[in-house]
Short mmCIF file of C-alpha atoms in Angstrom, two decimals:
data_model
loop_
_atom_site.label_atom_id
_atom_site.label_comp_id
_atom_site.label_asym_id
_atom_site.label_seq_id
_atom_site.Cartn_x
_atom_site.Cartn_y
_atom_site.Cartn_z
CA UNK A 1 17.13 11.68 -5.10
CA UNK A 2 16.42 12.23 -1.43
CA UNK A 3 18.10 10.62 1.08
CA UNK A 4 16.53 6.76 2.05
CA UNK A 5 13.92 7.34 4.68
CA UNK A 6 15.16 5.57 7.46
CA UNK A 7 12.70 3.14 9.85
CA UNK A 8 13.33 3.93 13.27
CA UNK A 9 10.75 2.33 15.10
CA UNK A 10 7.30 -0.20 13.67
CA UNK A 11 4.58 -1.98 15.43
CA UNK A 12 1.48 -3.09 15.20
CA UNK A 13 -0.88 -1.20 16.70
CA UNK A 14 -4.19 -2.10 15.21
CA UNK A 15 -6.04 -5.73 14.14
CA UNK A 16 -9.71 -4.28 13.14
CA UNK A 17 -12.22 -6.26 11.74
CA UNK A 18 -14.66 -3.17 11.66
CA UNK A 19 -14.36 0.20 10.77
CA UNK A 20 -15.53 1.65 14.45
CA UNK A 21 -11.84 -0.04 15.15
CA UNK A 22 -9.79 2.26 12.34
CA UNK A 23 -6.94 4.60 13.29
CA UNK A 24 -8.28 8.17 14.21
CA UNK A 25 -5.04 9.74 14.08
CA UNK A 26 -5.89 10.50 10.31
CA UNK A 27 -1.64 9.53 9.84
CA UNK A 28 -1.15 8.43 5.82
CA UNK A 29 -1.66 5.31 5.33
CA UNK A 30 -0.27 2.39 2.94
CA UNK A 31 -2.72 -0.37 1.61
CA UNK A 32 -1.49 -3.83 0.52
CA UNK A 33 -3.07 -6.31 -1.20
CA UNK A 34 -2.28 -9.67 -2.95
CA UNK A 35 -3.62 -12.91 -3.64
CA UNK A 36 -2.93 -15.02 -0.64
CA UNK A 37 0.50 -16.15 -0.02
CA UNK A 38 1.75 -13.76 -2.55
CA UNK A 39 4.36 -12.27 -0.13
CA UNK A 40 2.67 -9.21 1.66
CA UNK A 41 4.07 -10.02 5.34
CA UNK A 42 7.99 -10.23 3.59
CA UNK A 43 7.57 -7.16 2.25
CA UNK A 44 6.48 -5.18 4.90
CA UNK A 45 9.03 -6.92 7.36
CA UNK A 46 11.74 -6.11 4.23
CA UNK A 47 10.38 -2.27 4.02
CA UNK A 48 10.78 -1.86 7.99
CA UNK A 49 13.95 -3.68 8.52
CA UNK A 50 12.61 -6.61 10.98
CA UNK A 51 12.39 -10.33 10.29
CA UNK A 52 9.19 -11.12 12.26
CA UNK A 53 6.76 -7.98 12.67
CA UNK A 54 4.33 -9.28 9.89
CA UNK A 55 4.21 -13.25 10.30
CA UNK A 56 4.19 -15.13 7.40
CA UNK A 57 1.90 -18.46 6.81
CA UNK A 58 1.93 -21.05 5.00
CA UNK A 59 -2.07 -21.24 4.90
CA UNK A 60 -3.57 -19.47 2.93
CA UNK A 61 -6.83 -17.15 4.06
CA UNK A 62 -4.95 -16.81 7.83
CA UNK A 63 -5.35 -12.88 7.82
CA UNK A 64 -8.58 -12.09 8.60
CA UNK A 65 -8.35 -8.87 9.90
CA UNK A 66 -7.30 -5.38 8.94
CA UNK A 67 -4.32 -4.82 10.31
CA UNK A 68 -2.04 -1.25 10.80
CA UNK A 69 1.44 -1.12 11.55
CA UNK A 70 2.52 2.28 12.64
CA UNK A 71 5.93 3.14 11.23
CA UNK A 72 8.10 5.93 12.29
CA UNK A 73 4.72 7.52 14.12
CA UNK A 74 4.29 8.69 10.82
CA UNK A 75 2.54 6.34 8.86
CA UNK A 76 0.76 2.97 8.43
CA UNK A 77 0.87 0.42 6.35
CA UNK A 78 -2.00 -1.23 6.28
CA UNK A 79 -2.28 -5.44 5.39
CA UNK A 80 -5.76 -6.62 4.53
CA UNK A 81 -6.76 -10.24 3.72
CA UNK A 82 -5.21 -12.21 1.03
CA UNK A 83 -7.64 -12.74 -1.77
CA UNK A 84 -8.37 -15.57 -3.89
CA UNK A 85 -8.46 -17.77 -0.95
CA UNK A 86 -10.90 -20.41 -0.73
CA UNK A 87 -9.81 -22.18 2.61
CA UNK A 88 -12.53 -19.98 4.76
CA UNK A 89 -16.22 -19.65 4.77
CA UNK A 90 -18.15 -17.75 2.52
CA UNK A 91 -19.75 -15.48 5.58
CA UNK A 92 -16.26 -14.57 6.67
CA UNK A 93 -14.92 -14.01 2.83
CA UNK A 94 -17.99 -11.68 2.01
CA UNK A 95 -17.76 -9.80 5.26
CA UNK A 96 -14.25 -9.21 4.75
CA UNK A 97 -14.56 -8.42 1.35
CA UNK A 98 -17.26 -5.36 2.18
CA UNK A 99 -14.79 -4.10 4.90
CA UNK A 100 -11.89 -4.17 2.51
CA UNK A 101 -14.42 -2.21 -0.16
CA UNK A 102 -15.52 0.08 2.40
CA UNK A 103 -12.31 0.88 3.13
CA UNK A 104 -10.62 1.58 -0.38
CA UNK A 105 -14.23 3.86 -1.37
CA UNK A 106 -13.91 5.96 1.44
CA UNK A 107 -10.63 6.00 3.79
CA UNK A 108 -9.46 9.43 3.28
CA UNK A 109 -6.10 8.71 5.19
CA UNK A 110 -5.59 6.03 1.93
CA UNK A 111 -2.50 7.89 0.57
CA UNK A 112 -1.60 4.71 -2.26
CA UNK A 113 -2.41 0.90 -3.19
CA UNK A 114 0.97 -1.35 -3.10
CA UNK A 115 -0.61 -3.99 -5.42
CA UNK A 116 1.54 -7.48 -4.97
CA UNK A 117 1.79 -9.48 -7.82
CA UNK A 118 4.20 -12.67 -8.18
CA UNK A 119 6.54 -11.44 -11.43
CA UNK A 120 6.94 -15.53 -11.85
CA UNK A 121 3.61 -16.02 -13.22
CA UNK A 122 0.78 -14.46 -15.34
CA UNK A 123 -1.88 -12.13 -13.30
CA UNK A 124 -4.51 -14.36 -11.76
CA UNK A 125 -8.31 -13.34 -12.68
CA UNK A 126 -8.09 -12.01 -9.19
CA UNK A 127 -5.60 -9.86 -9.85
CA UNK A 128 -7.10 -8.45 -12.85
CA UNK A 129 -9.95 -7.63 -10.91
CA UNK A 130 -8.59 -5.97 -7.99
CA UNK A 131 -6.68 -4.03 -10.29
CA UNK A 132 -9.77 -3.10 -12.38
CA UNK A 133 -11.78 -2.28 -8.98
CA UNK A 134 -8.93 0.58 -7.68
CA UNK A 135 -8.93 2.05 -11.42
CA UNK A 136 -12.59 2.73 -10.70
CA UNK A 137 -12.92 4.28 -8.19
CA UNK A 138 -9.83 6.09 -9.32
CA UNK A 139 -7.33 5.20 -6.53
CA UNK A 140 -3.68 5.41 -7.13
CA UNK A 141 -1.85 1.99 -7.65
CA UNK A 142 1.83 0.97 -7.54
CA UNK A 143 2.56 -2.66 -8.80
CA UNK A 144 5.04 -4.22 -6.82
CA UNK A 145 6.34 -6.96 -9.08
CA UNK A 146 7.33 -9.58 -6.20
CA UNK A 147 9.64 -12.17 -6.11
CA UNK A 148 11.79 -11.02 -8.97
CA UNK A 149 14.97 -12.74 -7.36
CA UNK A 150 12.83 -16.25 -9.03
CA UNK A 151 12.85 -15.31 -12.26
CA UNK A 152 15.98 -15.51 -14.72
CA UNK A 153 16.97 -11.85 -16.25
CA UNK A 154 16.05 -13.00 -19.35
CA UNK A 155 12.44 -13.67 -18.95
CA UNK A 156 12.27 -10.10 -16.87
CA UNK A 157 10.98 -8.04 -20.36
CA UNK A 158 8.86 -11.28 -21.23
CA UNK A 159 7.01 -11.15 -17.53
CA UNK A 160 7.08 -7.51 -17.29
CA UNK A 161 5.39 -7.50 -20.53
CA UNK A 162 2.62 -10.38 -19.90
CA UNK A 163 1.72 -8.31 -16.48
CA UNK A 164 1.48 -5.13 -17.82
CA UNK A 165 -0.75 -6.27 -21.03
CA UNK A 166 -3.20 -8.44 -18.85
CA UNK A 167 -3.52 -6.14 -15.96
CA UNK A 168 -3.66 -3.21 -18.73
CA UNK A 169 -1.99 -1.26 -16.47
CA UNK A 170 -2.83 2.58 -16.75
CA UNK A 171 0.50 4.80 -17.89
CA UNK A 172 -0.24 6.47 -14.40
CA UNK A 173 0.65 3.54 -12.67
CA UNK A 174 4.16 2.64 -11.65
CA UNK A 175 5.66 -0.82 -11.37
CA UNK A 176 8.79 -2.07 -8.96
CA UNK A 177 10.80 -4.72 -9.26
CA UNK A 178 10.83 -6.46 -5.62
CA UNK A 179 12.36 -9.13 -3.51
CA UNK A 180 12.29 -9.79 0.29
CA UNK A 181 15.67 -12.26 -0.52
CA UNK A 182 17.78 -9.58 -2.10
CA UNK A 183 16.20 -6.39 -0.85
CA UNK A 184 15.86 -5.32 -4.41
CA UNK A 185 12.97 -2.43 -5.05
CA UNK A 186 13.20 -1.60 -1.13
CA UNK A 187 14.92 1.71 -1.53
CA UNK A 188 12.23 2.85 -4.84
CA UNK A 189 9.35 2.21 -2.15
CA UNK A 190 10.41 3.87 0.47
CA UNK A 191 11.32 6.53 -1.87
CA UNK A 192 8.08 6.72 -2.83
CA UNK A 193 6.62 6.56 0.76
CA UNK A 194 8.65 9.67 1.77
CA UNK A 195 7.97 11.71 -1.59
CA UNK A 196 3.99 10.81 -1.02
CA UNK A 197 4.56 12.10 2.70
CA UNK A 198 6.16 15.39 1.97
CA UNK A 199 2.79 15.87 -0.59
CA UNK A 200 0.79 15.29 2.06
CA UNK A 201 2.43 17.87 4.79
#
């Protein structure tokens, strides 16, 4: 295995809430997504190494924008609203939802999907639908399996199981174990993050 990328420097650079506001340094980028509170900000503040980059809230719906954190002037990773929120208007939920469509149809910078899931409970019909929409337009999908440090080792091949039946996750899709308490699944992502970057030189 190649050596741990190492995070030398992250901000963010970018809050868009239209596409005329995107990156145009064509860097790789990163796309998260996850039901709302589902962990997204701890796991980019685990993946980079700082406590506070990506605030965390406890209401749900608070991320309204598109936002890019550069990392390592390399890359982004890229947070977009929580979905399955019902705490903002419908006007702001559908405009938000065509941006985030937009985006996954025709970003060409989009290198891979870090799907967030909570390994605690079964996939929300939410889930299952994001998760159908990215297999159909073909876009490749990693399932981060979040807050693993919750659940007792013996229910892990019980949950693992449930997810990967009701999301009917393709056998081209990988899944990681992850916690923002423990640090657990940090080292596979970046990992993966540095192997996707070398493809992409």
């Amino acid at each position: 295995m190649a050596n741990l990328m190492k995070i030398n420097n992250a901000f963010l650079k970018i809050l868009a809430t239209r596409i005329s506001q995107y990156p145009t340094d064509e860097l790789p980028e990163f796309l998260l997504v996850g039901r709302s509170n589902v962990g997204k900000s701890s796991f980019i503040n685990t993946l980079i190494g700082q406590k506070n980059l990506a605030r965390t809230s406890s209401t749900p719906g608070k991320t309204q924008t598109l936002n890019f954190y550069l990392v390592n002037n390399a890359f982004y990773l890229v947070d977009v609203p929580g979905y399955g929120y019902a705490s903002i208007n419908r006007d702001m939920q559908k405009k938000m939802g065509l941006l985030i469509e937009e985006y996954l149809e025709n970003r060409k910078q989009l290198k891979r999907v870090f799907m967030i899931i909570d390994f605690r409970i079964k996939p929300t019909e939410d889930d299952i639908l994001m998760y159908q929409f990215l297999k159909y337009y073909d876009i490749p999908v990693t399932i981060i399996l979040n807050k693993c440090d919750k659940v007792g080792s013996s229910k892990y091949d019980k949950n693992f199981k449930v997810i990967k039946e009701n999301l009917d996750i393709s056998k081209d899709d990988n899944m990681i174990m992850f916690s923002s308490l423990n640090k657990k699944g940090r080292d596979e992502v970046l990992n993966l993050i540095e192997t996707l970057l070398v493809e992409t030189i």
